[in-house]
mmCIF file of C-alpha atoms in Angstrom:
data_model
loop_
_atom_site.group_PDB
_atom_site.id
_atom_site.type_symbol
_atom_site.label_atom_id
_atom_site.label_comp_id
_atom_site.label_asym_id
_atom_site.label_seq_id
_atom_site.Cartn_x
_atom_site.Cartn_y
_atom_site.Cartn_z
ATOM 1 C CA UNK S 766 89.785 105.800 118.372
ATOM 2 C CA UNK S 767 90.124 102.904 115.965
ATOM 3 C CA UNK S 768 91.898 103.121 112.630
ATOM 4 C CA UNK S 769 90.133 102.427 109.367
ATOM 5 C CA UNK S 770 91.421 101.978 105.832
ATOM 6 C CA UNK S 771 89.485 102.619 102.654
ATOM 7 C CA UNK S 772 90.618 101.978 99.070
ATOM 8 C CA UNK S 773 89.906 104.590 96.411
ATOM 9 C CA UNK S 774 90.502 105.113 92.718
ATOM 10 C CA UNK S 775 92.479 108.331 92.284
ATOM 11 C CA UNK S 776 90.857 111.067 90.207
ATOM 12 C CA UNK S 777 93.375 110.425 87.423
ATOM 13 C CA UNK S 778 91.900 106.933 87.061
ATOM 14 C CA UNK S 779 88.390 108.238 86.352
ATOM 15 C CA UNK S 780 87.542 109.162 82.758
ATOM 16 C CA UNK S 781 84.315 111.043 81.971
ATOM 17 C CA UNK S 782 82.940 111.863 78.525
ATOM 18 C CA UNK S 783 79.671 113.296 77.248
ATOM 19 C CA UNK S 784 77.277 110.877 75.586
ATOM 20 C CA UNK S 785 76.177 113.682 73.256
ATOM 21 C CA UNK S 786 79.450 113.885 71.316
ATOM 22 C CA UNK S 787 81.994 111.698 73.134
ATOM 23 C CA UNK S 788 83.998 114.749 74.173
ATOM 24 C CA UNK S 789 85.275 115.642 77.608
ATOM 25 C CA UNK S 790 82.878 117.763 79.697
ATOM 26 C CA UNK S 791 83.073 121.443 78.802
ATOM 27 C CA UNK S 792 82.866 122.457 82.461
ATOM 28 C CA UNK S 793 86.145 120.835 83.485
ATOM 29 C CA UNK S 794 86.916 117.885 85.768
ATOM 30 C CA UNK S 795 83.536 116.655 86.962
ATOM 31 C CA UNK S 796 84.964 114.537 89.803
ATOM 32 C CA UNK S 797 86.756 117.462 91.466
ATOM 33 C CA UNK S 798 84.174 120.107 90.525
ATOM 34 C CA UNK S 799 81.403 118.095 92.213
ATOM 35 C CA UNK S 800 82.912 119.410 95.456
ATOM 36 C CA UNK S 801 80.921 122.583 94.752
ATOM 37 C CA UNK S 802 77.616 121.019 93.732
ATOM 38 C CA UNK S 803 76.247 118.526 91.240
ATOM 39 C CA UNK S 804 78.797 119.052 88.474
ATOM 40 C CA UNK S 805 77.499 115.878 86.821
ATOM 41 C CA UNK S 806 74.312 117.775 85.907
ATOM 42 C CA UNK S 807 76.148 120.785 84.466
ATOM 43 C CA UNK S 808 76.438 119.046 81.085
ATOM 44 C CA UNK S 809 72.658 118.970 80.637
ATOM 45 C CA UNK S 810 71.083 117.739 78.420
ATOM 46 C CA UNK S 811 73.915 115.255 77.786
ATOM 47 C CA UNK S 812 74.276 112.139 79.904
ATOM 48 C CA UNK S 813 77.803 111.205 80.977
ATOM 49 C CA UNK S 814 79.868 108.049 80.540
ATOM 50 C CA UNK S 815 82.227 107.173 83.403
ATOM 51 C CA UNK S 816 85.090 104.683 83.111
ATOM 52 C CA UNK S 817 87.258 103.773 86.106
ATOM 53 C CA UNK S 818 90.647 102.126 85.722
ATOM 54 C CA UNK S 819 93.962 101.577 87.469
ATOM 55 C CA UNK S 820 94.861 100.235 90.918
ATOM 56 C CA UNK S 821 93.352 101.526 94.130
ATOM 57 C CA UNK S 822 95.165 103.537 96.800
ATOM 58 C CA UNK S 823 94.655 102.965 100.530
ATOM 59 C CA UNK S 824 93.820 105.849 102.871
ATOM 60 C CA UNK S 825 94.101 105.216 106.614
ATOM 61 C CA UNK S 826 92.491 107.450 109.225
ATOM 62 C CA UNK S 827 91.171 107.455 112.763
ATOM 63 C CA UNK S 828 87.544 106.550 113.221
ATOM 64 C CA UNK S 829 85.157 107.033 116.115
ATOM 65 C CA UNK S 830 81.910 105.606 114.781
ATOM 66 C CA UNK S 831 82.453 103.249 111.823
ATOM 67 C CA UNK S 832 81.097 105.665 109.220
ATOM 68 C CA UNK S 833 82.739 108.038 106.757
ATOM 69 C CA UNK S 834 80.918 111.362 106.898
ATOM 70 C CA UNK S 835 80.919 114.780 105.339
ATOM 71 C CA UNK S 836 82.378 117.640 107.446
ATOM 72 C CA UNK S 837 83.652 115.853 110.611
ATOM 73 C CA UNK S 838 84.139 119.191 112.353
ATOM 74 C CA UNK S 839 82.941 121.020 115.448
ATOM 75 C CA UNK S 840 83.614 124.690 114.891
ATOM 76 C CA UNK S 841 87.308 124.956 114.052
ATOM 77 C CA UNK S 842 88.143 121.500 115.446
ATOM 78 C CA UNK S 843 88.513 118.213 113.570
ATOM 79 C CA UNK S 844 86.690 115.666 115.702
ATOM 80 C CA UNK S 845 87.032 112.549 113.537
ATOM 81 C CA UNK S 846 88.579 111.051 110.396
ATOM 82 C CA UNK S 847 92.060 112.554 110.815
ATOM 83 C CA UNK S 848 94.621 111.042 108.470
ATOM 84 C CA UNK S 849 97.015 108.674 110.287
ATOM 85 C CA UNK S 850 99.312 107.482 107.483
ATOM 86 C CA UNK S 851 100.933 109.521 104.721
ATOM 87 C CA UNK S 852 99.411 108.921 101.289
ATOM 88 C CA UNK S 853 100.329 110.120 97.801
ATOM 89 C CA UNK S 854 97.562 110.648 95.258
ATOM 90 C CA UNK S 855 98.169 111.974 91.762
ATOM 91 C CA UNK S 856 101.577 113.302 92.763
ATOM 92 C CA UNK S 857 100.443 115.067 95.937
ATOM 93 C CA UNK S 858 101.520 113.704 99.320
ATOM 94 C CA UNK S 859 99.270 114.238 102.335
ATOM 95 C CA UNK S 860 101.069 113.893 105.665
ATOM 96 C CA UNK S 861 99.236 113.437 108.992
ATOM 97 C CA UNK S 862 100.018 115.364 112.144
ATOM 98 C CA UNK S 863 98.657 115.593 115.681
ATOM 99 C CA UNK S 864 96.929 118.965 115.269
ATOM 100 C CA UNK S 865 93.138 119.192 115.549
ATOM 101 C CA UNK S 866 92.567 122.965 115.238
ATOM 102 C CA UNK S 867 91.998 123.843 111.592
ATOM 103 C CA UNK S 868 93.578 127.313 111.581
ATOM 104 C CA UNK S 869 96.834 126.243 113.236
ATOM 105 C CA UNK S 870 100.066 125.231 111.478
ATOM 106 C CA UNK S 871 100.731 122.575 110.487
ATOM 107 C CA UNK S 872 97.040 122.297 109.724
ATOM 108 C CA UNK S 873 95.236 119.047 110.567
ATOM 109 C CA UNK S 874 94.567 116.672 107.676
ATOM 110 C CA UNK S 875 91.316 114.702 107.498
ATOM 111 C CA UNK S 876 89.312 112.503 105.126
ATOM 112 C CA UNK S 877 85.702 113.163 104.105
ATOM 113 C CA UNK S 878 82.764 111.706 102.223
ATOM 114 C CA UNK S 879 82.406 114.782 100.001
ATOM 115 C CA UNK S 880 79.488 113.695 97.851
ATOM 116 C CA UNK S 881 77.585 110.652 96.615
ATOM 117 C CA UNK S 882 76.115 110.164 93.156
ATOM 118 C CA UNK S 883 74.040 107.314 91.723
ATOM 119 C CA UNK S 884 75.347 105.859 88.467
ATOM 120 C CA UNK S 885 74.010 103.042 86.274
ATOM 121 C CA UNK S 886 75.597 100.343 84.159
ATOM 122 C CA UNK S 887 74.259 99.303 80.749
ATOM 123 C CA UNK S 888 71.826 96.830 82.318
ATOM 124 C CA UNK S 889 70.352 99.454 84.639
ATOM 125 C CA UNK S 890 72.091 98.270 87.826
ATOM 126 C CA UNK S 891 72.589 101.194 90.191
ATOM 127 C CA UNK S 892 75.906 101.950 91.909
ATOM 128 C CA UNK S 893 76.492 104.619 94.532
ATOM 129 C CA UNK S 894 79.793 106.364 93.804
ATOM 130 C CA UNK S 895 81.400 108.380 96.590
ATOM 131 C CA UNK S 896 83.706 111.340 96.023
ATOM 132 C CA UNK S 897 86.409 111.107 98.711
ATOM 133 C CA UNK S 898 88.167 114.314 99.704
ATOM 134 C CA UNK S 899 91.125 115.234 101.874
ATOM 135 C CA UNK S 900 90.978 118.507 103.798
ATOM 136 C CA UNK S 901 94.084 120.296 105.011
ATOM 137 C CA UNK S 902 92.997 123.033 107.379
ATOM 138 C CA UNK S 903 90.269 124.776 105.398
ATOM 139 C CA UNK S 904 91.355 123.563 101.955
ATOM 140 C CA UNK S 905 89.438 120.596 100.553
ATOM 141 C CA UNK S 906 90.250 118.595 97.436
ATOM 142 C CA UNK S 907 88.441 115.575 95.988
ATOM 143 C CA UNK S 908 91.212 113.000 95.569
ATOM 144 C CA UNK S 909 89.310 109.982 94.256
ATOM 145 C CA UNK S 910 86.230 107.801 94.338
ATOM 146 C CA UNK S 911 84.990 104.608 95.964
ATOM 147 C CA UNK S 912 81.597 102.910 96.169
ATOM 148 C CA UNK S 913 79.011 102.754 98.920
ATOM 149 C CA UNK S 914 77.970 99.105 98.742
ATOM 150 C CA UNK S 915 78.658 96.916 95.744
ATOM 151 C CA UNK S 916 81.578 97.908 93.528
ATOM 152 C CA UNK S 917 81.061 97.409 89.785
ATOM 153 C CA UNK S 918 83.184 94.674 88.202
ATOM 154 C CA UNK S 919 86.428 95.826 86.598
ATOM 155 C CA UNK S 920 85.849 97.378 83.195
ATOM 156 C CA UNK S 921 82.186 98.243 83.823
ATOM 157 C CA UNK S 922 81.061 101.374 81.984
ATOM 158 C CA UNK S 923 78.862 103.566 84.165
ATOM 159 C CA UNK S 924 76.480 106.375 83.254
ATOM 160 C CA UNK S 925 75.150 109.519 84.867
ATOM 161 C CA UNK S 926 71.615 109.820 83.498
ATOM 162 C CA UNK S 927 70.173 113.334 83.532
ATOM 163 C CA UNK S 928 66.957 113.506 85.533
ATOM 164 C CA UNK S 929 67.417 109.976 86.905
ATOM 165 C CA UNK S 930 70.767 109.874 88.716
ATOM 166 C CA UNK S 931 70.800 111.496 92.133
ATOM 167 C CA UNK S 932 73.455 113.554 93.908
ATOM 168 C CA UNK S 933 73.994 114.344 97.609
ATOM 169 C CA UNK S 934 76.662 116.816 98.695
ATOM 170 C CA UNK S 935 75.879 117.603 102.313
ATOM 171 C CA UNK S 936 75.433 115.433 105.388
ATOM 172 C CA UNK S 937 75.845 112.076 103.631
ATOM 173 C CA UNK S 938 77.654 109.158 105.248
ATOM 174 C CA UNK S 939 78.553 105.571 104.476
ATOM 175 C CA UNK S 940 79.375 102.593 106.646
ATOM 176 C CA UNK S 941 83.108 102.013 106.270
ATOM 177 C CA UNK S 942 83.522 98.690 104.453
ATOM 178 C CA UNK S 943 85.351 95.988 106.363
ATOM 179 C CA UNK S 944 86.462 92.773 104.755
ATOM 180 C CA UNK S 945 84.418 89.808 105.919
ATOM 181 C CA UNK S 946 86.243 86.653 106.953
ATOM 182 C CA UNK S 947 86.805 84.630 103.812
ATOM 183 C CA UNK S 948 88.759 81.774 102.271
ATOM 184 C CA UNK S 949 90.310 82.275 98.851
ATOM 185 C CA UNK S 950 88.914 79.920 96.201
ATOM 186 C CA UNK S 951 90.956 76.722 96.073
ATOM 187 C CA UNK S 952 91.298 76.392 99.853
ATOM 188 C CA UNK S 953 90.752 72.825 101.047
ATOM 189 C CA UNK S 954 88.210 72.424 103.867
ATOM 190 C CA UNK S 955 88.124 69.215 105.906
ATOM 191 C CA UNK S 956 84.936 67.140 105.645
ATOM 192 C CA UNK S 957 84.062 63.714 107.089
ATOM 193 C CA UNK S 958 85.052 62.203 103.742
ATOM 194 C CA UNK S 959 88.260 64.178 103.273
ATOM 195 C CA UNK S 960 89.380 67.650 102.139
ATOM 196 C CA UNK S 961 87.225 69.461 99.580
ATOM 197 C CA UNK S 962 87.893 72.769 97.786
ATOM 198 C CA UNK S 963 85.633 75.370 99.343
ATOM 199 C CA UNK S 964 84.093 76.326 95.997
ATOM 200 C CA UNK S 965 82.875 72.708 95.639
ATOM 201 C CA UNK S 966 81.045 72.736 98.965
ATOM 202 C CA UNK S 967 77.313 73.332 99.133
ATOM 203 C CA UNK S 968 74.752 74.137 101.798
ATOM 204 C CA UNK S 969 73.765 70.932 103.608
ATOM 205 C CA UNK S 970 77.169 69.278 103.265
ATOM 206 C CA UNK S 971 79.120 68.443 106.439
ATOM 207 C CA UNK S 972 82.441 69.962 107.498
ATOM 208 C CA UNK S 973 84.649 68.981 110.412
ATOM 209 C CA UNK S 974 84.780 71.431 113.318
ATOM 210 C CA UNK S 975 86.895 71.740 116.411
ATOM 211 C CA UNK S 976 84.865 70.569 119.397
ATOM 212 C CA UNK S 977 81.562 69.747 117.673
ATOM 213 C CA UNK S 978 82.640 67.232 115.052
ATOM 214 C CA UNK S 979 80.815 67.200 111.720
ATOM 215 C CA UNK S 980 78.434 70.145 111.263
ATOM 216 C CA UNK S 981 76.196 71.070 108.320
ATOM 217 C CA UNK S 982 76.907 74.115 106.189
ATOM 218 C CA UNK S 983 73.915 76.429 106.343
ATOM 219 C CA UNK S 984 75.035 79.063 103.823
ATOM 220 C CA UNK S 985 77.927 79.733 101.446
ATOM 221 C CA UNK S 986 78.555 83.099 99.835
ATOM 222 C CA UNK S 987 81.010 84.241 97.194
ATOM 223 C CA UNK S 988 82.554 87.659 96.576
ATOM 224 C CA UNK S 989 84.921 88.732 93.838
ATOM 225 C CA UNK S 990 86.789 91.890 94.793
ATOM 226 C CA UNK S 991 89.810 93.903 93.765
ATOM 227 C CA UNK S 992 92.736 92.230 95.527
ATOM 228 C CA UNK S 993 95.302 94.956 94.866
ATOM 229 C CA UNK S 994 94.685 97.028 97.995
ATOM 230 C CA UNK S 995 93.505 96.336 101.523
ATOM 231 C CA UNK S 996 91.646 93.192 100.407
ATOM 232 C CA UNK S 997 94.770 91.506 99.019
ATOM 233 C CA UNK S 998 94.885 87.887 100.263
ATOM 234 C CA UNK S 999 97.323 86.896 102.993
ATOM 235 C CA UNK S 1000 99.399 83.826 102.112
ATOM 236 C CA UNK S 1001 100.624 81.490 104.852
ATOM 237 C CA UNK S 1002 103.418 79.428 103.346
ATOM 238 C CA UNK S 1003 103.115 75.692 103.974
ATOM 239 C CA UNK S 1004 104.137 74.965 107.570
ATOM 240 C CA UNK S 1005 103.996 78.602 108.726
ATOM 241 C CA UNK S 1006 101.386 77.897 111.417
ATOM 242 C CA UNK S 1007 101.128 74.144 110.973
ATOM 243 C CA UNK S 1008 99.231 74.324 107.675
ATOM 244 C CA UNK S 1009 100.104 71.482 105.316
ATOM 245 C CA UNK S 1010 99.767 73.558 102.123
ATOM 246 C CA UNK S 1011 99.941 77.244 101.264
ATOM 247 C CA UNK S 1012 96.890 78.882 102.819
ATOM 248 C CA UNK S 1013 95.244 82.039 101.461
ATOM 249 C CA UNK S 1014 92.847 84.044 103.636
ATOM 250 C CA UNK S 1015 91.277 87.487 103.558
ATOM 251 C CA UNK S 1016 93.141 89.938 105.817
ATOM 252 C CA UNK S 1017 90.524 89.944 108.598
ATOM 253 C CA UNK S 1018 90.023 86.176 108.615
ATOM 254 C CA UNK S 1019 91.127 84.775 111.965
ATOM 255 C CA UNK S 1020 93.062 81.612 112.718
ATOM 256 C CA UNK S 1021 93.248 79.791 116.034
ATOM 257 C CA UNK S 1022 96.645 79.882 117.731
ATOM 258 C CA UNK S 1023 97.719 78.252 120.979
ATOM 259 C CA UNK S 1024 100.281 79.772 123.337
ATOM 260 C CA UNK S 1025 100.941 79.623 127.098
ATOM 261 C CA UNK S 1026 101.820 83.311 126.911
ATOM 262 C CA UNK S 1027 98.370 84.048 125.534
ATOM 263 C CA UNK S 1028 96.867 82.596 128.712
ATOM 264 C CA UNK S 1029 99.326 84.564 130.849
ATOM 265 C CA UNK S 1030 98.507 87.857 129.108
ATOM 266 C CA UNK S 1031 94.899 87.428 128.023
ATOM 267 C CA UNK S 1032 93.503 84.663 130.218
ATOM 268 C CA UNK S 1033 93.084 82.015 127.491
ATOM 269 C CA UNK S 1034 95.628 79.800 125.773
ATOM 270 C CA UNK S 1035 93.606 79.401 122.557
ATOM 271 C CA UNK S 1036 93.066 82.731 120.820
ATOM 272 C CA UNK S 1037 91.868 83.998 117.467
ATOM 273 C CA UNK S 1038 94.153 86.349 115.573
ATOM 274 C CA UNK S 1039 93.498 88.097 112.220
ATOM 275 C CA UNK S 1040 95.644 86.956 109.323
ATOM 276 C CA UNK S 1041 96.877 90.492 108.669
ATOM 277 C CA UNK S 1042 98.391 90.667 112.186
ATOM 278 C CA UNK S 1043 100.774 87.826 111.356
ATOM 279 C CA UNK S 1044 102.208 89.266 108.148
ATOM 280 C CA UNK S 1045 106.019 89.233 108.270
ATOM 281 C CA UNK S 1046 106.812 89.651 104.598
ATOM 282 C CA UNK S 1047 108.296 86.156 104.211
ATOM 283 C CA UNK S 1048 106.397 83.103 105.452
ATOM 284 C CA UNK S 1049 103.255 85.194 105.855
ATOM 285 C CA UNK S 1050 102.785 87.863 103.215
ATOM 286 C CA UNK S 1051 100.160 89.791 101.308
ATOM 287 C CA UNK S 1052 99.843 88.641 97.703
ATOM 288 C CA UNK S 1053 98.075 91.346 95.683
ATOM 289 C CA UNK S 1054 96.071 90.164 92.705
ATOM 290 C CA UNK S 1055 93.761 91.983 90.347
ATOM 291 C CA UNK S 1056 90.730 89.942 91.377
ATOM 292 C CA UNK S 1057 90.390 87.941 94.575
ATOM 293 C CA UNK S 1058 87.685 85.267 94.599
ATOM 294 C CA UNK S 1059 86.605 84.896 98.242
ATOM 295 C CA UNK S 1060 84.072 82.476 99.735
ATOM 296 C CA UNK S 1061 82.243 82.701 103.072
ATOM 297 C CA UNK S 1062 81.073 79.638 104.981
ATOM 298 C CA UNK S 1063 78.364 79.884 107.658
ATOM 299 C CA UNK S 1064 77.272 77.214 110.159
ATOM 300 C CA UNK S 1065 74.589 77.186 112.843
ATOM 301 C CA UNK S 1066 77.099 78.750 115.226
ATOM 302 C CA UNK S 1067 80.515 80.350 115.065
ATOM 303 C CA UNK S 1068 82.900 77.378 114.839
ATOM 304 C CA UNK S 1069 86.465 76.483 113.996
ATOM 305 C CA UNK S 1070 86.693 74.583 110.719
ATOM 306 C CA UNK S 1071 89.860 73.009 109.364
ATOM 307 C CA UNK S 1072 91.482 74.569 106.320
ATOM 308 C CA UNK S 1073 94.721 73.164 104.946
ATOM 309 C CA UNK S 1074 95.114 71.342 108.266
ATOM 310 C CA UNK S 1075 94.718 74.231 110.710
ATOM 311 C CA UNK S 1076 91.725 75.616 112.615
ATOM 312 C CA UNK S 1077 90.124 78.809 111.348
ATOM 313 C CA UNK S 1078 86.787 80.486 111.892
ATOM 314 C CA UNK S 1079 83.517 80.151 110.045
ATOM 315 C CA UNK S 1080 81.562 83.321 109.257
ATOM 316 C CA UNK S 1081 80.357 85.158 112.351
ATOM 317 C CA UNK S 1082 76.984 86.847 112.003
ATOM 318 C CA UNK S 1083 77.986 90.146 113.610
ATOM 319 C CA UNK S 1084 76.989 93.522 112.213
ATOM 320 C CA UNK S 1085 80.458 94.245 110.811
ATOM 321 C CA UNK S 1086 80.784 90.945 108.970
ATOM 322 C CA UNK S 1087 77.245 91.017 107.598
ATOM 323 C CA UNK S 1088 77.532 94.713 106.772
ATOM 324 C CA UNK S 1089 79.876 94.025 103.851
ATOM 325 C CA UNK S 1090 77.554 91.519 102.171
ATOM 326 C CA UNK S 1091 75.242 92.506 99.337
ATOM 327 C CA UNK S 1092 71.501 92.859 99.913
ATOM 328 C CA UNK S 1093 70.761 89.544 98.189
ATOM 329 C CA UNK S 1094 73.198 87.654 100.447
ATOM 330 C CA UNK S 1095 71.786 89.342 103.548
ATOM 331 C CA UNK S 1096 68.266 88.364 102.530
ATOM 332 C CA UNK S 1097 69.367 84.736 102.113
ATOM 333 C CA UNK S 1098 71.001 84.685 105.548
ATOM 334 C CA UNK S 1099 68.008 86.315 107.223
ATOM 335 C CA UNK S 1100 65.711 83.746 105.643
ATOM 336 C CA UNK S 1101 67.909 80.884 106.893
ATOM 337 C CA UNK S 1102 68.561 82.420 110.323
ATOM 338 C CA UNK S 1103 65.427 84.438 111.217
ATOM 339 C CA UNK S 1104 66.459 84.323 114.878
ATOM 340 C CA UNK S 1105 69.766 86.172 114.428
ATOM 341 C CA UNK S 1106 68.481 89.485 115.772
ATOM 342 C CA UNK S 1107 67.022 87.936 118.913
ATOM 343 C CA UNK S 1108 69.569 85.143 119.393
ATOM 344 C CA UNK S 1109 72.888 86.380 117.955
ATOM 345 C CA UNK S 1110 75.884 84.120 117.525
ATOM 346 C CA UNK S 1111 78.507 83.960 120.265
ATOM 347 C CA UNK S 1112 82.250 83.644 119.933
ATOM 348 C CA UNK S 1113 83.678 80.323 121.095
ATOM 349 C CA UNK S 1114 87.197 81.692 121.550
ATOM 350 C CA UNK S 1115 88.786 84.943 122.608
ATOM 351 C CA UNK S 1116 89.570 87.176 119.665
ATOM 352 C CA UNK S 1117 92.655 89.372 119.924
ATOM 353 C CA UNK S 1118 92.915 92.828 118.432
ATOM 354 C CA UNK S 1119 95.671 93.701 115.967
ATOM 355 C CA UNK S 1120 97.857 95.224 118.676
ATOM 356 C CA UNK S 1121 97.281 92.307 121.061
ATOM 357 C CA UNK S 1122 98.086 89.757 118.359
ATOM 358 C CA UNK S 1123 101.265 91.589 117.392
ATOM 359 C CA UNK S 1124 102.250 91.900 121.046
ATOM 360 C CA UNK S 1125 101.745 88.162 121.509
ATOM 361 C CA UNK S 1126 103.870 87.533 118.430
ATOM 362 C CA UNK S 1127 106.694 89.598 119.885
ATOM 363 C CA UNK S 1128 106.454 87.819 123.246
ATOM 364 C CA UNK S 1129 106.839 84.514 121.436
ATOM 365 C CA UNK S 1130 109.982 85.704 119.664
ATOM 366 C CA UNK S 1131 107.905 85.732 116.525
ATOM 367 C CA UNK S 1132 110.595 86.089 113.880
ATOM 368 C CA UNK S 1133 108.713 83.739 111.583
ATOM 369 C CA UNK S 1134 105.165 82.849 112.406
ATOM 370 C CA UNK S 1135 105.748 79.964 114.785
ATOM 371 C CA UNK S 1136 104.333 80.536 118.268
#
């Protein structure tokens, strides 16, 4: 099974008050009580105001299908979503173990999509909030919330509207969000007329590529996300992999590395490795920031463009990458590339997994980041 990481706001970071009188709900903690049904509706006729604050916490678990579901069990066995890294939430530490039978000791620990509720901001924009729970054996506790799809900007006040907002507490699932490949705003991209900051590029402009020369940009997208958790940018210090300035990429963004040992082990000397696989805490390190302004760059095909002097990938139109884009961005891409479903993009270079990239780094005596 693969491992997945989600970022949640702990329950202590969620404040809920009644619109009727501004007081806390009389039926207790709505976030945790919604484990047992639609606790948001228990305050009828009053609507609810929800404010979310504080940093996010990462939860890592095994994953068989790319979705976070409710009740990943078969009888007394946990069949998916078992916790794989210890995590502390609101003072409680959850520790993984190898057990899969729920009634044994130590009991298995797994993550669940406990419920989903539709909330609205002041302008009427809908957000789907997910109550995330951790189950130890047969004991389940809602430990925080995340969002299925777009996350509201920091500081957004949300509302549960009686008779309008919806709640689902059984059988729901969400596609586990994965960071698309992105450049942090300010990154210089090579064009035929010289380097240009990615945020100043536009569709139709030319960028230099490896192997195909100047190619037109077909689409550029922009995403502003919380950069305090798993989406924190990865900084390559100047010179770390041949880059001429500090380079900031999203964790899953891949760079092109060349190594004779890559050919010996994987059959190709030029390989793509995700930025997060090269983190060493010094010359390559995560740099958390409250908001990370990421930009995507899409060409007619999956190509290597030059950023800060090194080769790195343009956006690949695979299901995982496109799955993290908003509906509006997807509609734009589908209008520009109507043939994507029948003629999907192909990779021009071999992409290594995290473990393969880290293994290659070790083979190359990878104390810094120089292969």
